[in-house]
CSV table of C-alpha atoms in Angstrom, one decimal:
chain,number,residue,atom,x,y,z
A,150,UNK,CA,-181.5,-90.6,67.3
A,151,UNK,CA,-182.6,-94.1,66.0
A,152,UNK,CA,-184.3,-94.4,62.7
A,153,UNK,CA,-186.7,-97.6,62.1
A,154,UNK,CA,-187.1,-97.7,65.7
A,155,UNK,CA,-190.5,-100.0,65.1
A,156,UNK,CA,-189.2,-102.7,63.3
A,157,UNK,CA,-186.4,-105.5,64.7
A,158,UNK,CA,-182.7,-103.5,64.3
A,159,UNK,CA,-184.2,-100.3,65.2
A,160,UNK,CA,-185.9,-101.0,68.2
A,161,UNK,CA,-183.0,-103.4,69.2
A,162,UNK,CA,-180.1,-100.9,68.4
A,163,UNK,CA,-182.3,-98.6,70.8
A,164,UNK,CA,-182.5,-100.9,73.3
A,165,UNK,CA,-178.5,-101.8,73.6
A,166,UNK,CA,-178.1,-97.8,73.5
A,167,UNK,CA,-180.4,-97.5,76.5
A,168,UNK,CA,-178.8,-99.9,78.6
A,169,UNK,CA,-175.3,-97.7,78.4
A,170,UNK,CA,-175.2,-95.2,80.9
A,171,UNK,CA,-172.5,-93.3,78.8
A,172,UNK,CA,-175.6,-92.6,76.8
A,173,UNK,CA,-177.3,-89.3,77.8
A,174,UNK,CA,-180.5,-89.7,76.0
A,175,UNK,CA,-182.0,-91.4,73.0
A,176,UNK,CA,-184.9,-90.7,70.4
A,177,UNK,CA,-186.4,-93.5,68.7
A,178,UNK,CA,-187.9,-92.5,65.4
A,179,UNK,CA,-190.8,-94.2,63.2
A,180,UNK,CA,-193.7,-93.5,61.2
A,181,UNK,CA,-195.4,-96.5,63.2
A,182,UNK,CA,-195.5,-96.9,66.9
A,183,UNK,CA,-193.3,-99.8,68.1
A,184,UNK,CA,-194.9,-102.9,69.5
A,185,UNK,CA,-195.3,-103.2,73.4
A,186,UNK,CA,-193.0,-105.3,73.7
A,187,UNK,CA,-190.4,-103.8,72.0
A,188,UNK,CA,-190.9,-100.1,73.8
A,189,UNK,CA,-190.8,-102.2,76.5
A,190,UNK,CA,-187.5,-103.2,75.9
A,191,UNK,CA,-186.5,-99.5,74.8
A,192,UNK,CA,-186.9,-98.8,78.5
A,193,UNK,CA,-185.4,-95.1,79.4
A,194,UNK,CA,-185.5,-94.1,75.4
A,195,UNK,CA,-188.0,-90.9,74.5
A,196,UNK,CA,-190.5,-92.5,71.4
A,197,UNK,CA,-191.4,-89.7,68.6
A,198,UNK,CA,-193.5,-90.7,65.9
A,199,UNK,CA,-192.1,-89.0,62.8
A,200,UNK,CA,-191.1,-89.3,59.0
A,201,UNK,CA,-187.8,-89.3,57.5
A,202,UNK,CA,-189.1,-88.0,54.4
A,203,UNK,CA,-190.6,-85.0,56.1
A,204,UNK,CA,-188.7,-81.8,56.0
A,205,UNK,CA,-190.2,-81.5,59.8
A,206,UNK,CA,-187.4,-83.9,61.0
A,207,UNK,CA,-185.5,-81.2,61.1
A,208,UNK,CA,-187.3,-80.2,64.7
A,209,UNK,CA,-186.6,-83.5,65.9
A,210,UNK,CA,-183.5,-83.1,65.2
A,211,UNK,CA,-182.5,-79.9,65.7
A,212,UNK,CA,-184.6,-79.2,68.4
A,213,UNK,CA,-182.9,-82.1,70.7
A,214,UNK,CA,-180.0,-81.4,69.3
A,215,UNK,CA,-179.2,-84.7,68.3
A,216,UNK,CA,-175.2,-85.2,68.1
A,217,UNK,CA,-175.7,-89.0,66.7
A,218,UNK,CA,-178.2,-90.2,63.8
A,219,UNK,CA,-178.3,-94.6,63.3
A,220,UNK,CA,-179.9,-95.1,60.2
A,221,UNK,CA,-182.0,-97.9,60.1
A,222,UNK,CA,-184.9,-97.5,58.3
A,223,UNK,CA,-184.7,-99.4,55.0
A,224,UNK,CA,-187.1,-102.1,53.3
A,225,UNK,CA,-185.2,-105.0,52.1
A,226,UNK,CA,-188.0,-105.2,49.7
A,227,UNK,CA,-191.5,-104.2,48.5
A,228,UNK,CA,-194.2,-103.4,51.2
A,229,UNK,CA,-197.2,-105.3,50.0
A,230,UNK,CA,-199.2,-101.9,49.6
A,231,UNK,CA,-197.2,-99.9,47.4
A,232,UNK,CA,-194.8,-102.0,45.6
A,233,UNK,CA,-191.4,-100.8,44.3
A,234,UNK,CA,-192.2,-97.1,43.9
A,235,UNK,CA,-193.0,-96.9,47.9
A,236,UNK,CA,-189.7,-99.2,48.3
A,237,UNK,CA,-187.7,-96.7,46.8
A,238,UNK,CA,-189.7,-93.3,48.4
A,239,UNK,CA,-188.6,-95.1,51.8
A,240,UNK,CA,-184.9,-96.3,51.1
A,241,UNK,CA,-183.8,-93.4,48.3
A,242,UNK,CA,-185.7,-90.6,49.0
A,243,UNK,CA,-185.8,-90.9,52.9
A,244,UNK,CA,-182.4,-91.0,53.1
A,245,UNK,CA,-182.0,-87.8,51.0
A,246,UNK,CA,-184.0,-86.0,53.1
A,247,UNK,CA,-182.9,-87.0,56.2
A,248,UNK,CA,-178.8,-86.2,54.6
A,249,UNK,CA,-179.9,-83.2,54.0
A,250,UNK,CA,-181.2,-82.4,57.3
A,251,UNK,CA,-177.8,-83.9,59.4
A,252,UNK,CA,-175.4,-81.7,57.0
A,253,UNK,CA,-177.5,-78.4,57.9
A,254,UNK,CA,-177.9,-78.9,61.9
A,255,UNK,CA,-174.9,-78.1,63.5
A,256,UNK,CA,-175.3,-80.1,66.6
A,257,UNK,CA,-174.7,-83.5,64.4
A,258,UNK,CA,-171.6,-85.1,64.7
A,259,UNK,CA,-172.2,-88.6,63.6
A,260,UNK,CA,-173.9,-90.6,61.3
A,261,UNK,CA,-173.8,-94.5,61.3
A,262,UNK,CA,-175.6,-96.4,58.5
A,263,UNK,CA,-176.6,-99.9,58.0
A,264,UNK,CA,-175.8,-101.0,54.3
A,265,UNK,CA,-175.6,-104.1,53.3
A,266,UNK,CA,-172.4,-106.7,51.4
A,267,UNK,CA,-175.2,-106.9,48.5
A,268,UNK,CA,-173.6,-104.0,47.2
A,269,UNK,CA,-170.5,-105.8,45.8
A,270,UNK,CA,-173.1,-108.2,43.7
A,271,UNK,CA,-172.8,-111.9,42.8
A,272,UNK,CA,-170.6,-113.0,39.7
A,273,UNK,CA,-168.7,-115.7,38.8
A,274,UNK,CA,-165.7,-112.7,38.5
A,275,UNK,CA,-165.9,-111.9,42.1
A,276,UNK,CA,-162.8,-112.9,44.5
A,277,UNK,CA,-162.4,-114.8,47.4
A,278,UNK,CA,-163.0,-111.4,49.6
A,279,UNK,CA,-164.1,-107.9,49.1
A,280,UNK,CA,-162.6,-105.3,50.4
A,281,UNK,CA,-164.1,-101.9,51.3
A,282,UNK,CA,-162.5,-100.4,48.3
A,283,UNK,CA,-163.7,-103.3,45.6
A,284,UNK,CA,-167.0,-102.1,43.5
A,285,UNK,CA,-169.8,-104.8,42.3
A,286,UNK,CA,-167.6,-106.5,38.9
A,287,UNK,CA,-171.3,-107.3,38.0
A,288,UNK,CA,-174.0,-104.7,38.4
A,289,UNK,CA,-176.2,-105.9,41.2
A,290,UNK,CA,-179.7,-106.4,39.6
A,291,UNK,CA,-181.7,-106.5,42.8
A,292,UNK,CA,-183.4,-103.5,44.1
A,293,UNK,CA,-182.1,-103.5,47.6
A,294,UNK,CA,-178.6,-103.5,46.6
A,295,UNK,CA,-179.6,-100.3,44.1
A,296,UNK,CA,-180.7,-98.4,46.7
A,297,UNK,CA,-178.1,-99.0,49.2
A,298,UNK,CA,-175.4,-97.8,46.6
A,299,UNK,CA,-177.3,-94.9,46.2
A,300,UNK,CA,-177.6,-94.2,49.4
A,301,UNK,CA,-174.3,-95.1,50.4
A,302,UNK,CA,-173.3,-92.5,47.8
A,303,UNK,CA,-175.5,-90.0,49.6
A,304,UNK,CA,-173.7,-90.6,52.9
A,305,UNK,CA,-170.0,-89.9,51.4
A,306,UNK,CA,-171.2,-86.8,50.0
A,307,UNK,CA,-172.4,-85.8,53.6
A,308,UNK,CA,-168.8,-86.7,54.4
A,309,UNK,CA,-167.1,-84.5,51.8
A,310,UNK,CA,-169.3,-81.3,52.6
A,311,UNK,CA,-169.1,-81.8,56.3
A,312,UNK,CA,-166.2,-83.2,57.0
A,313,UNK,CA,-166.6,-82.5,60.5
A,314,UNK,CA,-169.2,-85.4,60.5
A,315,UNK,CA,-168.3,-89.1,61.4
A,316,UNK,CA,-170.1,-90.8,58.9
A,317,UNK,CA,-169.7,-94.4,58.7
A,318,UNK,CA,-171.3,-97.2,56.3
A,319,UNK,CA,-171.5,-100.6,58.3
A,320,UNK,CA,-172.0,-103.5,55.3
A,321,UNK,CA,-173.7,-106.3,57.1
A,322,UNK,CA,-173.4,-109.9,55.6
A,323,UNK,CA,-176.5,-111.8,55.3
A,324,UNK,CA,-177.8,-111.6,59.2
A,325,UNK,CA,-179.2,-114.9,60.7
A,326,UNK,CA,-180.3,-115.9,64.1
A,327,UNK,CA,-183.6,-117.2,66.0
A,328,UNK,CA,-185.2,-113.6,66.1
A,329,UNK,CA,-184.7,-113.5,62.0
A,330,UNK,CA,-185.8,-117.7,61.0
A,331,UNK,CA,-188.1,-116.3,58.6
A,332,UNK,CA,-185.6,-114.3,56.8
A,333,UNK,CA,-182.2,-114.5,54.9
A,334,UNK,CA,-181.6,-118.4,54.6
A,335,UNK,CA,-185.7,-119.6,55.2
A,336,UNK,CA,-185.7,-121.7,52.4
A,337,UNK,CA,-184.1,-124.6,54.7
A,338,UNK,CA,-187.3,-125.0,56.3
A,339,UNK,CA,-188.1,-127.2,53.2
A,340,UNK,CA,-187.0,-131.1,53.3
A,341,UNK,CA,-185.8,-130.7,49.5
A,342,UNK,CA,-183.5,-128.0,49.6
A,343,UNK,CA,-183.0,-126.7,45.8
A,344,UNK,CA,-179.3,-125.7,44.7
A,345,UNK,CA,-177.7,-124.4,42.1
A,346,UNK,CA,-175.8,-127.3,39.7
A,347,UNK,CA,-172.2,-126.9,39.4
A,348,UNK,CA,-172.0,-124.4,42.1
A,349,UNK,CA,-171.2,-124.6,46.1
A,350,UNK,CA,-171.3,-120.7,47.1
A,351,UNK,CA,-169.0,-120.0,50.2
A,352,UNK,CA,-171.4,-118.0,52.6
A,353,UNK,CA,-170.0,-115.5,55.3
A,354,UNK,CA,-172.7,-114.8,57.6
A,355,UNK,CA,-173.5,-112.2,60.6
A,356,UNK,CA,-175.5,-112.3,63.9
A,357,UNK,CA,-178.4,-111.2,64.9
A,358,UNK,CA,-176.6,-110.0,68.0
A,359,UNK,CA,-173.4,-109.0,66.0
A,360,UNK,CA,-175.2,-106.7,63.9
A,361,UNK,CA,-177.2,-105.0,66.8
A,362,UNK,CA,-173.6,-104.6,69.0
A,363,UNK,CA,-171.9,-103.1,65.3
A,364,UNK,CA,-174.4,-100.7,65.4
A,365,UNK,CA,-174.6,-99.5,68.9
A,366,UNK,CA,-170.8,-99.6,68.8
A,367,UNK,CA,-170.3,-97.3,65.8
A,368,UNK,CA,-172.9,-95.2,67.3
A,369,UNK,CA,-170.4,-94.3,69.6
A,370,UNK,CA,-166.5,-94.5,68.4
A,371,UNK,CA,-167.0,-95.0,65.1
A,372,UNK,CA,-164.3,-92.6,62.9
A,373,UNK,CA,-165.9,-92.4,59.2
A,374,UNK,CA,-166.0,-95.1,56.8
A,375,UNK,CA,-167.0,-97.9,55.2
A,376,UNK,CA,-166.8,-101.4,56.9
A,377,UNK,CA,-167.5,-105.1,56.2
A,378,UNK,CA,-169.1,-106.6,58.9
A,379,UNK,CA,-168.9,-111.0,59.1
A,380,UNK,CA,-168.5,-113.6,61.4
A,381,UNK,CA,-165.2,-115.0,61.3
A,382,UNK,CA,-164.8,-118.2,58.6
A,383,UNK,CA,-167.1,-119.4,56.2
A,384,UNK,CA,-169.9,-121.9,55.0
A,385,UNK,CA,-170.4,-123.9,51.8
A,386,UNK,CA,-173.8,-124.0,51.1
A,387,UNK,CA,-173.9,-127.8,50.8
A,388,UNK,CA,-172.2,-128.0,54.7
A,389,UNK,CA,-174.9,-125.5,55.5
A,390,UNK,CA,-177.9,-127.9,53.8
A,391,UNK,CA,-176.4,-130.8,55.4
A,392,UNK,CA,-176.4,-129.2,59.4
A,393,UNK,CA,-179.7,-128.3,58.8
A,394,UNK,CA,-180.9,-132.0,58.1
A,395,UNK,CA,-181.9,-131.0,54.7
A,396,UNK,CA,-181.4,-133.0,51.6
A,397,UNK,CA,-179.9,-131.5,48.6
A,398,UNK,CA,-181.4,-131.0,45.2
A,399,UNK,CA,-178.8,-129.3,42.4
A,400,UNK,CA,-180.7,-127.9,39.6
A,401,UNK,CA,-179.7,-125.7,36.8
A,402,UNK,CA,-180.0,-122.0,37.9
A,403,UNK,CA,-182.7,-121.6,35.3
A,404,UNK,CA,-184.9,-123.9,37.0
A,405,UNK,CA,-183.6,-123.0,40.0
A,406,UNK,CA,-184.9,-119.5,39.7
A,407,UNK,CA,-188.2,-120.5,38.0
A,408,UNK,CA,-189.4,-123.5,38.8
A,409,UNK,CA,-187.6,-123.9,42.1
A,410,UNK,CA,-188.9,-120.7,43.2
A,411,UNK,CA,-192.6,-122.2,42.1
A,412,UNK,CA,-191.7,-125.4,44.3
A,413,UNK,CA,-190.6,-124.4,46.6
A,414,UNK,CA,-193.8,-122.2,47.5
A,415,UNK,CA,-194.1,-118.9,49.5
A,416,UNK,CA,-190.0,-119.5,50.7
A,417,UNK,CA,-188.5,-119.3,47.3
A,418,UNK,CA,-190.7,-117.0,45.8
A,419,UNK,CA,-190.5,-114.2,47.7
A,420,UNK,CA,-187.2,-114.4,47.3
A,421,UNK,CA,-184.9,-110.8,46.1
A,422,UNK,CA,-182.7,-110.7,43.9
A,423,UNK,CA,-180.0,-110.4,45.9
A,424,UNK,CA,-180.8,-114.0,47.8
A,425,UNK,CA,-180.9,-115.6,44.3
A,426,UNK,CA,-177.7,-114.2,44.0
A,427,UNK,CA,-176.0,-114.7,46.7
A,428,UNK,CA,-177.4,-118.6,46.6
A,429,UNK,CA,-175.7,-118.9,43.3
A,430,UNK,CA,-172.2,-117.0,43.6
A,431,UNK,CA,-171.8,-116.5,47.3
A,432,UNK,CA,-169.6,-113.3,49.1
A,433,UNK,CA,-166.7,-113.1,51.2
A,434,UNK,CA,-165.8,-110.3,52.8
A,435,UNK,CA,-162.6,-108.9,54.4
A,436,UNK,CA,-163.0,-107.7,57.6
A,437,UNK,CA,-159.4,-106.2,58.5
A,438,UNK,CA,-160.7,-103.0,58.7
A,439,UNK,CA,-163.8,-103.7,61.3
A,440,UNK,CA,-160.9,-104.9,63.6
A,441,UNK,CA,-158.4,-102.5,63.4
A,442,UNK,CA,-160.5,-99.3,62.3
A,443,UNK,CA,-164.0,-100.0,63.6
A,444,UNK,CA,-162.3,-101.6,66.5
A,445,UNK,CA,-165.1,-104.1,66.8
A,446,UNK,CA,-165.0,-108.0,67.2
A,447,UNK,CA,-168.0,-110.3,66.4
A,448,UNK,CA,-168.7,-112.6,69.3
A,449,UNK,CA,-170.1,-115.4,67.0
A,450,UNK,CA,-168.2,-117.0,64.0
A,451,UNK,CA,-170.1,-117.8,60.6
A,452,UNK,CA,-170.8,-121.5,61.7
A,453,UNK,CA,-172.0,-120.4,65.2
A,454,UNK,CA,-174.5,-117.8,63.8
A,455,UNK,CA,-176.0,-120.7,61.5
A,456,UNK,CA,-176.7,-123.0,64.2
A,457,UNK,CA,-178.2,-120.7,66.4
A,458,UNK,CA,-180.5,-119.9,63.2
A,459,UNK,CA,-181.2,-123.4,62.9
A,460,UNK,CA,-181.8,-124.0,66.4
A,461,UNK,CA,-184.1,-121.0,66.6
A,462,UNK,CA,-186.0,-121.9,63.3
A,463,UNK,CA,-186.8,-125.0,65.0
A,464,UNK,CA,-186.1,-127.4,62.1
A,465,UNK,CA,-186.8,-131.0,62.1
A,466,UNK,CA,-183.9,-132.6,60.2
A,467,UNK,CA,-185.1,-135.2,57.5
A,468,UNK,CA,-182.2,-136.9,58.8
A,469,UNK,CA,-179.4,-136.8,61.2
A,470,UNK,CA,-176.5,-135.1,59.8
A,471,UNK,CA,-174.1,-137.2,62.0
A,472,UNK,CA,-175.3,-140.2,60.6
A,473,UNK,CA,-174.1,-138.9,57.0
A,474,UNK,CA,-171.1,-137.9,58.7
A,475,UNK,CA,-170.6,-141.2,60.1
A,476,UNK,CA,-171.8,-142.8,56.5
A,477,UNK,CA,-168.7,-140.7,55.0
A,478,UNK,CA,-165.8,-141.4,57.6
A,479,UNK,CA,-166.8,-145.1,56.5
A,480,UNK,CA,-167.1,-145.1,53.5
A,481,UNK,CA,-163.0,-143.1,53.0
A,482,UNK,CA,-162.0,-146.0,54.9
A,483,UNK,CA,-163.5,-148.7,52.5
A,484,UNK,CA,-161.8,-146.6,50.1
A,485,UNK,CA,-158.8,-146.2,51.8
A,486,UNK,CA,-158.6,-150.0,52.3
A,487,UNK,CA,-159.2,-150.8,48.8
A,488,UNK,CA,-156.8,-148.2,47.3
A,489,UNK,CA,-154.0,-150.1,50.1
A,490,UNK,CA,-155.4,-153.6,48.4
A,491,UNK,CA,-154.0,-152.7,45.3
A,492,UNK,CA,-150.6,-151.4,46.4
């Protein structure tokens, strides 16, 4: 069973399940119905039109008996109709309920969650990379990263009480690609890209098609656990502004949080707290253990996962970054050549 199944990593964790024969059958679960295109792409999986919140899950789920639950269905942030209280209903109390339902029906066996690296926060304290064991060393302040640790905390005590239960927390890195240009990184659809003075956050980013594939694979050998989930290397954010054409504007973080976010129009200011975050401090993750525990490899590196974002956001450079390239390499050598002048 599939929670979110309507919106994008729901339908598409469905639809990767679906195509595995090793799969006998699959429920995808929603308060909304999915688009057509997207129960098209479901193809053999059973739609049921149901609330997580509603004790009657429990007939879904016990009725079918469901041996694997993918948790999905979380709101990065406020619906536009009920704000933060129907944010928190949804993430905190949806998972509760449905928690409560796996750890009474016997035919469950495994629970894969998505969570997210906002958990660990953005400081100036943090290191290079988090493990799986490391805790925020500044309390996240955004309301997405709250409610994942809360959740998260809901799914270990699922673990402890039945510990006969697989239950695994996959922590996603910021997720890019062309099906997701309007999220995560959107604010380098502007030709001014606003950044934060002093500071050139390291960024360790995931696929689209990564994040689908970590899903549908922990759906189905995952042991228990908690994982980091990256593309391999990392991304300054001024390398980042420059392969997107963009030209840089370093601001104080005051002003990049107020007056940038007033700028910079509908991009910046429906920006979470996490984002402004991350675009200050950055997070690196370790990923030892998605390797050698979770036993899964991401096809496309950090770099790779930005160009295809940038390639599917269909940007129009200001200007060419090889030319600034080219403007560099020349002027090191006229440096080089002077420096050699003097010796």
């Amino acid at each position: 069973m599939v929670t979110g199944a309507s919106r994008f990593f729901g339908s598409a964790v469905v639809a990767k399940l679906a195509q595995d024969p090793a799969v006998e059958r699959i429920l995808a679960v929603d308060t909304m119905t999915p688009s057509r295109e997207r129960r098209r792409r479901m193809g053999r999986a059973e739609f049921v039109r149901g609330d997580i919140r509603n004790p009657l899950i429990r007939k879904v789920i016990g009725g079918n008996e469901v041996d694997t639950v993918v948790h999905t269905a979380m709101l990065a942030k406020p619906p536009s109709g009920g704000g933060r209280a129907a944010m928190k209903d949804v993430n905190v109390l949806g998972a509760m309920q449905l928690f409560a339902v796996c750890q009474k029906s016997p035919s469950v066996r495994r629970v894969v969650v998505r969570s997210t690296s906002a958990v660990y926060g953005c400081s100036a304290k943090d290191p290079a990379k988090f493990t799986e064991e490391m805790s925020a060393r500044t309390p996240p302040r955004g309301w997405f990263a709250r409610d994942m640790i809360e959740i998260e905390g809901f799914v270990r005590g699922l673990a402890r009480r039945r510990p006969d239960i697989a239950a695994s927390i996959l922590r996603f890195a910021p997720i890019v690609g062309p099906r997701l240009a309007g999220r995560g990184v959107q604010y380098l659809r502007s030709p001014v890209t606003p950044t934060v003075f002093g500071r050139d956050p390291r960024m360790q980013l995931l696929h689209e098609e990564d994040a689908v594939a970590a899903l549908a694979h922990a759906a189905q050998t995952a042991p228990g656990g908690t994982y980091n989930v990256a593309g391999d290397g990392a991304l300054a954010l001024s390398q980042a502004v420059r392969r997107a054409g963009r030209i840089e504007l370093p601001v104080p973080f005051t002003v990049f949080r107020t007056a940038g976010r007033a700028l910079m129009g509908s991009v910046m200011r429906e920006f979470t707290g996490e984002q402004l975050d991350y675009f200050h401090f950055g997070c690196g993750l370790d990923t030892t253990r998605m390797r050698t525990e979770l036993g899964f490899e991401p096809r496309w590196t950090t770099v790779q996962a930005f160009d295809d974002f940038i390639g599917g956001a269909a940007l129009r450079p200001v200007f060419d970054p090889a030319w600034i390239d080219a403007a560099e390499k020349k002027l090191l050598g006229l440096i080089g050549a002077g420096t050699g002048a003097h010796q």
